Amino acid sequence: MTPFVYTGHPVRVVFGSGTIQTIPEEAERLGLSRVLIVTSRSQAATSAAVAAALGSRGVGVFPGAVMHTPVGVTETAMRLVAETGADGVVAIGGGSVTGLGKAIAVRTDLPQIVVPTTYAGSEMSPILGETKDGQKVTQSSEKIRPEVVVYDVALTLDLPPSISGTSGINAMAHAVEALYAVDRNPIVELMALEAIGALFRALPQVVHDPKDREARTAALYGAWLSGVCLGSVSMALHHKLCHTLGGSFDLPHAETHTIVLPHAVATNAPAVPDVMARLRGVLGTDDPAGALFDLAGRVGARRALRDIGMAESGIDLATERALARPYPNPRPLDRDTVRALIARAFAGEPPLSV
């Protein structure tokens, strides 16, 4: 066996249905007495219910989280943190809300309770991506990693099918890249394969019948495991490209991941035959990249960057920014390779190993 290092991270996970009711208990366990809820406007009803349940422990709700965690929004939220004297944060929503909670935590080291309502998976990681002046910059710190994550299947039942599909594939991307991470290990590999299989089977059924609790449970389980992968090992080409594209052109996060993933897998495939063999097994196909491209079609997702707001003139800019700073990747990258990947993703063409 290849030598490896594995570090278990101390995030408390509460998983089930109706688990949102445990938030006051979790706040008490953390010793919190002045809790600020951060959320988005789409989660107004859920946030109001949690605020009511917190009672005197709750000091306010900030509903202004938006995509890509703009620094300006975080600064507005920080003013409310100061005004209320908050000693902890409850983040209720998707990846954008989780990002805002993390942005507050890295500036204050306040404890976080995160309640995901999508399949983003970022709630399990110590990684924060923030956008300023048209560029998205990531950082990693243990201050960013939440203390508690509460997964409530019931909160996902009303997640629209279109968002469910792309959010789930976004989560799969974390698990896929964990398989060929420079610091991969057999424990994370087991979790990654389990996550990929769970999501690959569940997402089409979730889109077909959004109220299917069994499928929703499997998808949320897969998203949790994918998040553990994201928070345990390094990411590579796929995540670098998605951060570059999202931050540069303000593209929707999950949709960008959904479009890019098959192309990133195809590009790295020649360098990781062992990983491709594992993916063939869990996906039940000889063409993992093609299966991921087909999955996007099965869940009704758009498969071209041009269809989600990117201009063709951005291909060269994205290529330059993606190569501007070196990062670990199983295959050495050059301008022609990266540009060809982005161009195929832009046009919505099937993935092709190059």
mmCIF file of C-alpha atoms in Angstrom:
data_model
loop_
_atom_site.group_PDB
_atom_site.id
_atom_site.type_symbol
_atom_site.label_atom_id
_atom_site.label_comp_id
_atom_site.label_asym_id
_atom_site.label_seq_id
_atom_site.Cartn_x
_atom_site.Cartn_y
_atom_site.Cartn_z
ATOM 1 C CA MET A 1 0.000 0.000 0.000
ATOM 2 C CA THR A 2 1.201 3.493 -0.803
ATOM 3 C CA PRO A 3 2.082 5.443 2.366
ATOM 4 C CA PHE A 4 -0.476 8.104 3.275
ATOM 5 C CA VAL A 5 -1.515 10.657 5.868
ATOM 6 C CA TYR A 6 -5.118 10.950 7.033
ATOM 7 C CA THR A 7 -6.453 13.591 9.428
ATOM 8 C CA GLY A 8 -9.949 13.326 10.860
ATOM 9 C CA HIS A 9 -11.580 16.717 11.343
ATOM 10 C CA PRO A 10 -13.824 17.444 14.360
ATOM 11 C CA VAL A 11 -17.071 18.571 12.743
ATOM 12 C CA ARG A 12 -20.216 17.468 14.551
ATOM 13 C CA VAL A 13 -22.798 16.168 12.045
ATOM 14 C CA VAL A 14 -26.499 15.797 12.824
ATOM 15 C CA PHE A 15 -28.223 13.947 9.961
ATOM 16 C CA GLY A 16 -31.875 13.012 9.543
ATOM 17 C CA SER A 17 -35.316 14.478 8.942
ATOM 18 C CA GLY A 18 -36.674 17.182 11.228
ATOM 19 C CA THR A 19 -33.192 17.752 12.643
ATOM 20 C CA ILE A 20 -33.518 21.524 12.286
ATOM 21 C CA GLN A 21 -35.337 21.321 15.613
ATOM 22 C CA THR A 22 -32.013 20.533 17.291
ATOM 23 C CA ILE A 23 -30.481 23.953 16.535
ATOM 24 C CA PRO A 24 -31.333 25.515 19.943
ATOM 25 C CA GLU A 25 -29.794 22.465 21.612
ATOM 26 C CA GLU A 26 -26.684 22.712 19.436
ATOM 27 C CA ALA A 27 -26.357 26.426 20.207
ATOM 28 C CA GLU A 28 -26.579 25.678 23.913
ATOM 29 C CA ARG A 29 -23.994 22.911 23.577
ATOM 30 C CA LEU A 30 -21.597 25.436 22.011
ATOM 31 C CA GLY A 31 -22.303 27.911 24.820
ATOM 32 C CA LEU A 32 -23.853 30.487 22.479
ATOM 33 C CA SER A 33 -26.163 33.155 23.869
ATOM 34 C CA ARG A 34 -26.272 35.733 21.031
ATOM 35 C CA VAL A 35 -26.791 33.934 17.740
ATOM 36 C CA LEU A 36 -27.000 35.712 14.383
ATOM 37 C CA ILE A 37 -28.756 33.885 11.542
ATOM 38 C CA VAL A 38 -27.352 34.452 8.059
ATOM 39 C CA THR A 39 -29.398 33.316 5.106
ATOM 40 C CA SER A 40 -30.881 34.274 1.737
ATOM 41 C CA ARG A 41 -34.327 35.657 1.009
ATOM 42 C CA SER A 42 -35.469 32.291 -0.345
ATOM 43 C CA GLN A 43 -35.065 30.800 3.160
ATOM 44 C CA ALA A 44 -37.040 33.508 4.958
ATOM 45 C CA ALA A 45 -39.684 31.172 6.394
ATOM 46 C CA THR A 46 -37.199 28.588 7.653
ATOM 47 C CA SER A 47 -34.980 31.282 9.154
ATOM 48 C CA ALA A 48 -37.937 32.882 10.928
ATOM 49 C CA ALA A 49 -38.883 29.529 12.440
ATOM 50 C CA VAL A 50 -35.338 28.955 13.672
ATOM 51 C CA ALA A 51 -35.178 32.479 15.086
ATOM 52 C CA ALA A 52 -38.398 31.825 16.989
ATOM 53 C CA ALA A 53 -37.042 28.525 18.307
ATOM 54 C CA LEU A 54 -33.831 30.212 19.476
ATOM 55 C CA GLY A 55 -35.868 32.725 21.462
ATOM 56 C CA SER A 56 -33.667 35.005 23.526
ATOM 57 C CA ARG A 57 -30.540 33.374 22.109
ATOM 58 C CA GLY A 58 -31.305 34.897 18.695
ATOM 59 C CA VAL A 59 -30.165 38.462 18.024
ATOM 60 C CA GLY A 60 -31.142 38.936 14.398
ATOM 61 C CA VAL A 61 -31.339 37.680 10.822
ATOM 62 C CA PHE A 62 -29.157 38.817 7.913
ATOM 63 C CA PRO A 63 -30.874 37.659 4.685
ATOM 64 C CA GLY A 64 -28.399 39.138 2.196
ATOM 65 C CA ALA A 65 -26.184 36.212 1.147
ATOM 66 C CA VAL A 66 -25.497 36.138 -2.602
ATOM 67 C CA MET A 67 -23.513 34.043 -5.054
ATOM 68 C CA HIS A 68 -19.689 33.974 -4.950
ATOM 69 C CA THR A 69 -19.507 35.658 -1.507
ATOM 70 C CA PRO A 70 -18.706 39.250 -2.530
ATOM 71 C CA VAL A 71 -16.525 41.007 0.022
ATOM 72 C CA GLY A 72 -18.907 43.985 0.042
ATOM 73 C CA VAL A 73 -21.791 41.820 1.273
ATOM 74 C CA THR A 74 -19.604 40.314 3.967
ATOM 75 C CA GLU A 75 -18.637 43.781 5.175
ATOM 76 C CA THR A 76 -22.324 44.675 5.492
ATOM 77 C CA ALA A 77 -22.968 41.512 7.493
ATOM 78 C CA MET A 78 -19.950 42.233 9.698
ATOM 79 C CA ARG A 79 -21.507 45.531 10.739
ATOM 80 C CA LEU A 80 -24.547 43.636 11.993
ATOM 81 C CA VAL A 81 -22.281 41.173 13.834
ATOM 82 C CA ALA A 82 -20.709 44.114 15.631
ATOM 83 C CA GLU A 83 -24.022 45.877 16.338
ATOM 84 C CA THR A 84 -25.642 42.773 17.835
ATOM 85 C CA GLY A 85 -22.591 41.489 19.696
ATOM 86 C CA ALA A 86 -23.142 38.069 18.142
ATOM 87 C CA ASP A 87 -21.153 35.208 19.665
ATOM 88 C CA GLY A 88 -22.101 32.634 17.022
ATOM 89 C CA VAL A 89 -23.595 32.223 13.558
ATOM 90 C CA VAL A 90 -26.279 29.919 12.177
ATOM 91 C CA ALA A 91 -26.119 29.731 8.366
ATOM 92 C CA ILE A 92 -29.294 28.416 6.698
ATOM 93 C CA GLY A 93 -29.243 27.909 2.933
ATOM 94 C CA GLY A 94 -27.106 26.801 0.016
ATOM 95 C CA GLY A 95 -23.455 27.312 -0.801
ATOM 96 C CA SER A 96 -23.734 31.097 -0.970
ATOM 97 C CA VAL A 97 -25.070 31.257 2.578
ATOM 98 C CA THR A 98 -22.450 28.799 3.804
ATOM 99 C CA GLY A 99 -19.817 31.000 2.190
ATOM 100 C CA LEU A 100 -21.064 34.088 4.008
ATOM 101 C CA GLY A 101 -21.024 32.262 7.342
ATOM 102 C CA LYS A 102 -17.451 31.178 6.666
ATOM 103 C CA ALA A 103 -16.447 34.704 5.652
ATOM 104 C CA ILE A 104 -17.718 35.979 8.992
ATOM 105 C CA ALA A 105 -15.973 33.172 10.870
ATOM 106 C CA VAL A 106 -12.568 33.764 9.289
ATOM 107 C CA ARG A 107 -12.775 37.424 10.368
ATOM 108 C CA THR A 108 -14.075 36.757 13.881
ATOM 109 C CA ASP A 109 -13.477 33.066 14.727
ATOM 110 C CA LEU A 110 -17.133 32.851 15.813
ATOM 111 C CA PRO A 111 -18.549 29.301 16.054
ATOM 112 C CA GLN A 112 -20.782 28.244 13.159
ATOM 113 C CA ILE A 113 -23.815 25.989 12.878
ATOM 114 C CA VAL A 114 -24.550 25.339 9.203
ATOM 115 C CA VAL A 115 -27.883 24.053 7.892
ATOM 116 C CA PRO A 116 -27.475 23.171 4.186
ATOM 117 C CA THR A 117 -30.595 23.300 2.019
ATOM 118 C CA THR A 118 -28.844 22.209 -1.195
ATOM 119 C CA TYR A 119 -26.191 19.615 -2.018
ATOM 120 C CA ALA A 120 -23.249 22.043 -2.189
ATOM 121 C CA GLY A 121 -21.023 20.112 0.223
ATOM 122 C CA SER A 122 -18.878 23.142 1.065
ATOM 123 C CA GLU A 123 -20.175 23.144 4.632
ATOM 124 C CA MET A 124 -17.700 20.368 5.534
ATOM 125 C CA SER A 125 -14.607 22.184 4.306
ATOM 126 C CA PRO A 126 -12.177 24.793 5.705
ATOM 127 C CA ILE A 127 -12.156 26.541 2.319
ATOM 128 C CA LEU A 128 -13.593 29.963 1.573
ATOM 129 C CA GLY A 129 -13.857 31.568 -1.853
ATOM 130 C CA GLU A 130 -14.501 35.322 -1.910
ATOM 131 C CA THR A 131 -15.011 37.636 -4.859
ATOM 132 C CA LYS A 132 -13.631 41.144 -5.160
ATOM 133 C CA ASP A 133 -12.992 43.260 -8.247
ATOM 134 C CA GLY A 134 -14.127 40.489 -10.585
ATOM 135 C CA GLN A 135 -11.803 37.788 -9.250
ATOM 136 C CA LYS A 136 -12.486 34.931 -6.855
ATOM 137 C CA VAL A 137 -9.751 34.133 -4.362
ATOM 138 C CA THR A 138 -9.746 31.102 -2.080
ATOM 139 C CA GLN A 139 -8.170 30.561 1.297
ATOM 140 C CA SER A 140 -8.089 27.735 3.816
ATOM 141 C CA SER A 141 -8.116 27.961 7.601
ATOM 142 C CA GLU A 142 -9.461 25.898 10.460
ATOM 143 C CA LYS A 143 -11.329 29.040 11.570
ATOM 144 C CA ILE A 144 -13.405 28.595 8.397
ATOM 145 C CA ARG A 145 -14.505 25.033 9.131
ATOM 146 C CA PRO A 146 -17.938 24.951 10.849
ATOM 147 C CA GLU A 147 -18.291 23.402 14.286
ATOM 148 C CA VAL A 148 -21.695 21.803 13.607
ATOM 149 C CA VAL A 149 -23.539 20.835 10.424
ATOM 150 C CA VAL A 150 -27.221 19.956 10.643
ATOM 151 C CA TYR A 151 -28.534 17.996 7.649
ATOM 152 C CA ASP A 152 -32.330 17.933 7.446
ATOM 153 C CA VAL A 153 -33.744 15.927 4.536
ATOM 154 C CA ALA A 154 -37.094 17.670 4.970
ATOM 155 C CA LEU A 155 -35.521 21.004 3.992
ATOM 156 C CA THR A 156 -34.534 19.603 0.584
ATOM 157 C CA LEU A 157 -37.987 18.371 -0.455
ATOM 158 C CA ASP A 158 -38.925 21.743 -1.938
ATOM 159 C CA LEU A 159 -35.590 22.275 -3.681
ATOM 160 C CA PRO A 160 -36.523 22.727 -7.358
ATOM 161 C CA PRO A 161 -35.465 19.831 -9.623
ATOM 162 C CA SER A 162 -33.283 22.101 -11.747
ATOM 163 C CA ILE A 163 -31.291 23.233 -8.713
ATOM 164 C CA SER A 164 -31.236 19.747 -7.206
ATOM 165 C CA GLY A 165 -29.538 18.269 -10.263
ATOM 166 C CA THR A 166 -26.804 20.857 -10.648
ATOM 167 C CA SER A 167 -26.239 21.135 -6.913
ATOM 168 C CA GLY A 168 -25.774 17.372 -6.706
ATOM 169 C CA ILE A 169 -23.309 17.267 -9.586
ATOM 170 C CA ASN A 170 -21.427 20.119 -7.947
ATOM 171 C CA ALA A 171 -21.088 17.875 -4.887
ATOM 172 C CA MET A 172 -19.945 14.948 -7.053
ATOM 173 C CA ALA A 173 -17.110 17.125 -8.348
ATOM 174 C CA HIS A 174 -15.626 17.295 -4.846
ATOM 175 C CA ALA A 175 -15.587 13.502 -4.614
ATOM 176 C CA VAL A 176 -14.251 12.976 -8.137
ATOM 177 C CA GLU A 177 -11.301 15.306 -7.630
ATOM 178 C CA ALA A 178 -10.562 13.728 -4.241
ATOM 179 C CA LEU A 179 -9.816 10.475 -6.073
ATOM 180 C CA TYR A 180 -6.798 11.990 -7.818
ATOM 181 C CA ALA A 181 -5.783 14.590 -5.224
ATOM 182 C CA VAL A 182 -2.079 14.984 -4.593
ATOM 183 C CA ASP A 183 -2.722 14.133 -0.915
ATOM 184 C CA ARG A 184 -5.350 11.432 -1.471
ATOM 185 C CA ASN A 185 -5.624 8.525 0.934
ATOM 186 C CA PRO A 186 -7.639 5.282 1.114
ATOM 187 C CA ILE A 187 -10.111 6.592 3.707
ATOM 188 C CA VAL A 188 -11.135 9.562 1.597
ATOM 189 C CA GLU A 189 -11.157 7.340 -1.497
ATOM 190 C CA LEU A 190 -13.760 5.081 0.126
ATOM 191 C CA MET A 191 -15.928 8.073 1.014
ATOM 192 C CA ALA A 192 -15.529 9.551 -2.467
ATOM 193 C CA LEU A 193 -16.621 6.394 -4.266
ATOM 194 C CA GLU A 194 -19.578 5.983 -1.914
ATOM 195 C CA ALA A 195 -20.587 9.615 -2.507
ATOM 196 C CA ILE A 196 -20.315 9.392 -6.287
ATOM 197 C CA GLY A 197 -22.393 6.230 -6.409
ATOM 198 C CA ALA A 198 -25.083 7.602 -4.099
ATOM 199 C CA LEU A 199 -25.457 10.838 -6.059
ATOM 200 C CA PHE A 200 -25.261 9.205 -9.481
ATOM 201 C CA ARG A 201 -28.149 6.889 -8.581
ATOM 202 C CA ALA A 202 -30.230 9.398 -6.624
ATOM 203 C CA LEU A 203 -30.168 12.566 -8.731
ATOM 204 C CA PRO A 204 -32.243 11.356 -11.702
ATOM 205 C CA GLN A 205 -34.900 10.074 -9.293
ATOM 206 C CA VAL A 206 -34.834 13.314 -7.290
ATOM 207 C CA VAL A 207 -35.504 15.249 -10.495
ATOM 208 C CA HIS A 208 -38.217 12.799 -11.565
ATOM 209 C CA ASP A 209 -39.948 12.859 -8.152
ATOM 210 C CA PRO A 210 -38.721 15.694 -5.913
ATOM 211 C CA LYS A 211 -40.772 14.417 -2.958
ATOM 212 C CA ASP A 212 -39.101 10.983 -2.965
ATOM 213 C CA ARG A 213 -37.648 10.953 0.554
ATOM 214 C CA GLU A 214 -35.479 7.906 -0.076
ATOM 215 C CA ALA A 215 -33.825 9.533 -3.085
ATOM 216 C CA ARG A 216 -33.515 12.855 -1.248
ATOM 217 C CA THR A 217 -31.881 11.100 1.710
ATOM 218 C CA ALA A 218 -29.382 9.343 -0.563
ATOM 219 C CA ALA A 219 -28.548 12.588 -2.342
ATOM 220 C CA LEU A 220 -28.000 14.475 0.918
ATOM 221 C CA TYR A 221 -25.896 11.590 2.244
ATOM 222 C CA GLY A 222 -23.780 11.701 -0.904
ATOM 223 C CA ALA A 223 -23.433 15.467 -0.617
ATOM 224 C CA TRP A 224 -22.236 15.139 2.984
ATOM 225 C CA LEU A 225 -19.586 12.592 2.026
ATOM 226 C CA SER A 226 -18.524 14.762 -0.921
ATOM 227 C CA GLY A 227 -18.136 17.670 1.469
ATOM 228 C CA VAL A 228 -15.942 15.575 3.744
ATOM 229 C CA CYS A 229 -13.754 14.826 0.717
ATOM 230 C CA LEU A 230 -13.568 18.515 -0.163
ATOM 231 C CA GLY A 231 -12.531 19.324 3.393
ATOM 232 C CA SER A 232 -9.931 16.553 3.659
ATOM 233 C CA VAL A 233 -7.744 16.721 0.536
ATOM 234 C CA SER A 234 -6.644 19.155 -2.151
ATOM 235 C CA MET A 235 -8.698 19.918 -5.225
ATOM 236 C CA ALA A 236 -7.247 20.300 -8.725
ATOM 237 C CA LEU A 237 -8.044 21.437 -12.289
ATOM 238 C CA HIS A 238 -11.825 21.269 -12.063
ATOM 239 C CA HIS A 239 -12.158 23.473 -8.991
ATOM 240 C CA LYS A 240 -9.539 25.932 -10.187
ATOM 241 C CA LEU A 241 -11.419 26.383 -13.460
ATOM 242 C CA CYS A 242 -14.793 26.773 -11.782
ATOM 243 C CA HIS A 243 -13.523 29.395 -9.353
ATOM 244 C CA THR A 244 -11.894 31.235 -12.240
ATOM 245 C CA LEU A 245 -14.999 31.123 -14.426
ATOM 246 C CA GLY A 246 -17.422 31.988 -11.639
ATOM 247 C CA GLY A 247 -15.388 34.857 -10.260
ATOM 248 C CA SER A 248 -14.431 36.304 -13.643
ATOM 249 C CA PHE A 249 -17.835 36.184 -15.338
ATOM 250 C CA ASP A 250 -20.281 35.942 -12.405
ATOM 251 C CA LEU A 251 -21.536 32.558 -13.622
ATOM 252 C CA PRO A 252 -23.906 30.498 -11.447
ATOM 253 C CA HIS A 253 -21.801 28.284 -9.201
ATOM 254 C CA ALA A 254 -23.451 24.852 -9.398
ATOM 255 C CA GLU A 255 -24.213 25.137 -13.108
ATOM 256 C CA THR A 256 -20.579 25.976 -13.816
ATOM 257 C CA HIS A 257 -19.416 22.896 -11.911
ATOM 258 C CA THR A 258 -21.945 20.751 -13.755
ATOM 259 C CA ILE A 259 -20.721 21.914 -17.152
ATOM 260 C CA VAL A 260 -16.990 21.740 -16.451
ATOM 261 C CA LEU A 261 -16.771 18.420 -14.566
ATOM 262 C CA PRO A 262 -16.987 15.988 -17.531
ATOM 263 C CA HIS A 263 -14.356 17.973 -19.422
ATOM 264 C CA ALA A 264 -11.975 18.126 -16.462
ATOM 265 C CA VAL A 265 -12.325 14.366 -15.973
ATOM 266 C CA ALA A 266 -11.649 13.705 -19.655
ATOM 267 C CA THR A 267 -8.586 15.961 -19.602
ATOM 268 C CA ASN A 268 -7.058 14.248 -16.560
ATOM 269 C CA ALA A 269 -8.082 10.709 -17.549
ATOM 270 C CA PRO A 270 -4.830 9.720 -19.321
ATOM 271 C CA ALA A 271 -2.809 10.587 -16.200
ATOM 272 C CA VAL A 272 -4.936 8.607 -13.705
ATOM 273 C CA PRO A 273 -5.861 5.198 -15.182
ATOM 274 C CA ASP A 274 -6.400 3.774 -11.676
ATOM 275 C CA VAL A 275 -8.955 6.455 -10.888
ATOM 276 C CA MET A 276 -10.724 5.919 -14.198
ATOM 277 C CA ALA A 277 -10.977 2.207 -13.394
ATOM 278 C CA ARG A 278 -12.658 3.007 -10.075
ATOM 279 C CA LEU A 279 -15.029 5.466 -11.732
ATOM 280 C CA ARG A 280 -15.932 2.917 -14.394
ATOM 281 C CA GLY A 281 -16.877 0.535 -11.591
ATOM 282 C CA VAL A 282 -19.017 2.929 -9.571
ATOM 283 C CA LEU A 283 -20.693 4.516 -12.621
ATOM 284 C CA GLY A 284 -21.149 1.238 -14.490
ATOM 285 C CA THR A 285 -19.706 2.530 -17.737
ATOM 286 C CA ASP A 286 -16.544 2.424 -19.843
ATOM 287 C CA ASP A 287 -16.706 6.202 -20.297
ATOM 288 C CA PRO A 288 -16.859 8.048 -16.935
ATOM 289 C CA ALA A 289 -16.539 11.514 -18.478
ATOM 290 C CA GLY A 290 -19.308 10.738 -20.951
ATOM 291 C CA ALA A 291 -21.501 9.363 -18.150
ATOM 292 C CA LEU A 292 -21.132 12.609 -16.197
ATOM 293 C CA PHE A 293 -22.000 14.603 -19.325
ATOM 294 C CA ASP A 294 -25.047 12.382 -19.871
ATOM 295 C CA LEU A 295 -26.061 12.727 -16.206
ATOM 296 C CA ALA A 296 -26.235 16.488 -16.650
ATOM 297 C CA GLY A 297 -28.603 15.928 -19.552
ATOM 298 C CA ARG A 298 -30.716 13.465 -17.565
ATOM 299 C CA VAL A 299 -31.287 15.996 -14.785
ATOM 300 C CA GLY A 300 -32.147 18.728 -17.282
ATOM 301 C CA ALA A 301 -29.045 20.830 -16.729
ATOM 302 C CA ARG A 302 -27.545 23.117 -19.316
ATOM 303 C CA ARG A 303 -24.244 21.808 -20.640
ATOM 304 C CA ALA A 304 -22.688 24.849 -22.314
ATOM 305 C CA LEU A 305 -21.016 27.815 -20.626
ATOM 306 C CA ARG A 306 -22.458 30.072 -23.312
ATOM 307 C CA ASP A 307 -25.944 29.103 -22.085
ATOM 308 C CA ILE A 308 -25.282 30.359 -18.540
ATOM 309 C CA GLY A 309 -23.909 33.781 -19.408
ATOM 310 C CA MET A 310 -20.323 33.419 -20.593
ATOM 311 C CA ALA A 311 -19.205 35.269 -23.732
ATOM 312 C CA GLU A 312 -16.923 33.539 -26.239
ATOM 313 C CA SER A 313 -14.417 36.353 -25.772
ATOM 314 C CA GLY A 314 -13.898 35.114 -22.212
ATOM 315 C CA ILE A 315 -12.254 31.835 -23.250
ATOM 316 C CA ASP A 316 -8.772 33.314 -23.525
ATOM 317 C CA LEU A 317 -9.102 35.379 -20.340
ATOM 318 C CA ALA A 318 -10.256 32.306 -18.406
ATOM 319 C CA THR A 319 -7.337 30.310 -19.798
ATOM 320 C CA GLU A 320 -4.823 32.927 -18.683
ATOM 321 C CA ARG A 321 -6.281 33.227 -15.197
ATOM 322 C CA ALA A 322 -6.550 29.461 -14.736
ATOM 323 C CA LEU A 323 -2.834 29.117 -15.463
ATOM 324 C CA ALA A 324 -1.702 32.232 -13.601
ATOM 325 C CA ARG A 325 -0.862 30.421 -10.366
ATOM 326 C CA PRO A 326 0.413 26.811 -10.240
ATOM 327 C CA TYR A 327 -1.650 24.205 -8.391
ATOM 328 C CA PRO A 328 -1.432 20.421 -8.016
ATOM 329 C CA ASN A 329 -2.990 18.420 -10.844
ATOM 330 C CA PRO A 330 -2.282 14.862 -11.987
ATOM 331 C CA ARG A 331 -1.628 15.993 -15.543
ATOM 332 C CA PRO A 332 0.785 18.838 -16.353
ATOM 333 C CA LEU A 333 -1.199 21.684 -17.876
ATOM 334 C CA ASP A 334 -0.383 23.969 -20.764
ATOM 335 C CA ARG A 335 -2.267 26.740 -22.476
ATOM 336 C CA ASP A 336 -3.496 24.657 -25.411
ATOM 337 C CA THR A 337 -4.888 21.913 -23.169
ATOM 338 C CA VAL A 338 -6.728 24.273 -20.841
ATOM 339 C CA ARG A 339 -8.044 26.410 -23.669
ATOM 340 C CA ALA A 340 -9.360 23.342 -25.517
ATOM 341 C CA LEU A 341 -11.174 22.208 -22.363
ATOM 342 C CA ILE A 342 -12.798 25.610 -21.820
ATOM 343 C CA ALA A 343 -13.743 25.919 -25.495
ATOM 344 C CA ARG A 344 -15.528 22.549 -25.496
ATOM 345 C CA ALA A 345 -17.316 23.440 -22.261
ATOM 346 C CA PHE A 346 -18.276 26.796 -23.722
ATOM 347 C CA ALA A 347 -19.825 25.162 -26.781
ATOM 348 C CA GLY A 348 -21.523 22.336 -24.862
ATOM 349 C CA GLU A 349 -19.698 19.644 -26.814
ATOM 350 C CA PRO A 350 -19.230 16.136 -25.349
ATOM 351 C CA PRO A 351 -16.004 15.717 -23.348
ATOM 352 C CA LEU A 352 -12.886 14.643 -25.205
ATOM 353 C CA SER A 353 -9.536 13.469 -23.844
ATOM 354 C CA VAL A 354 -6.812 15.690 -25.266
#
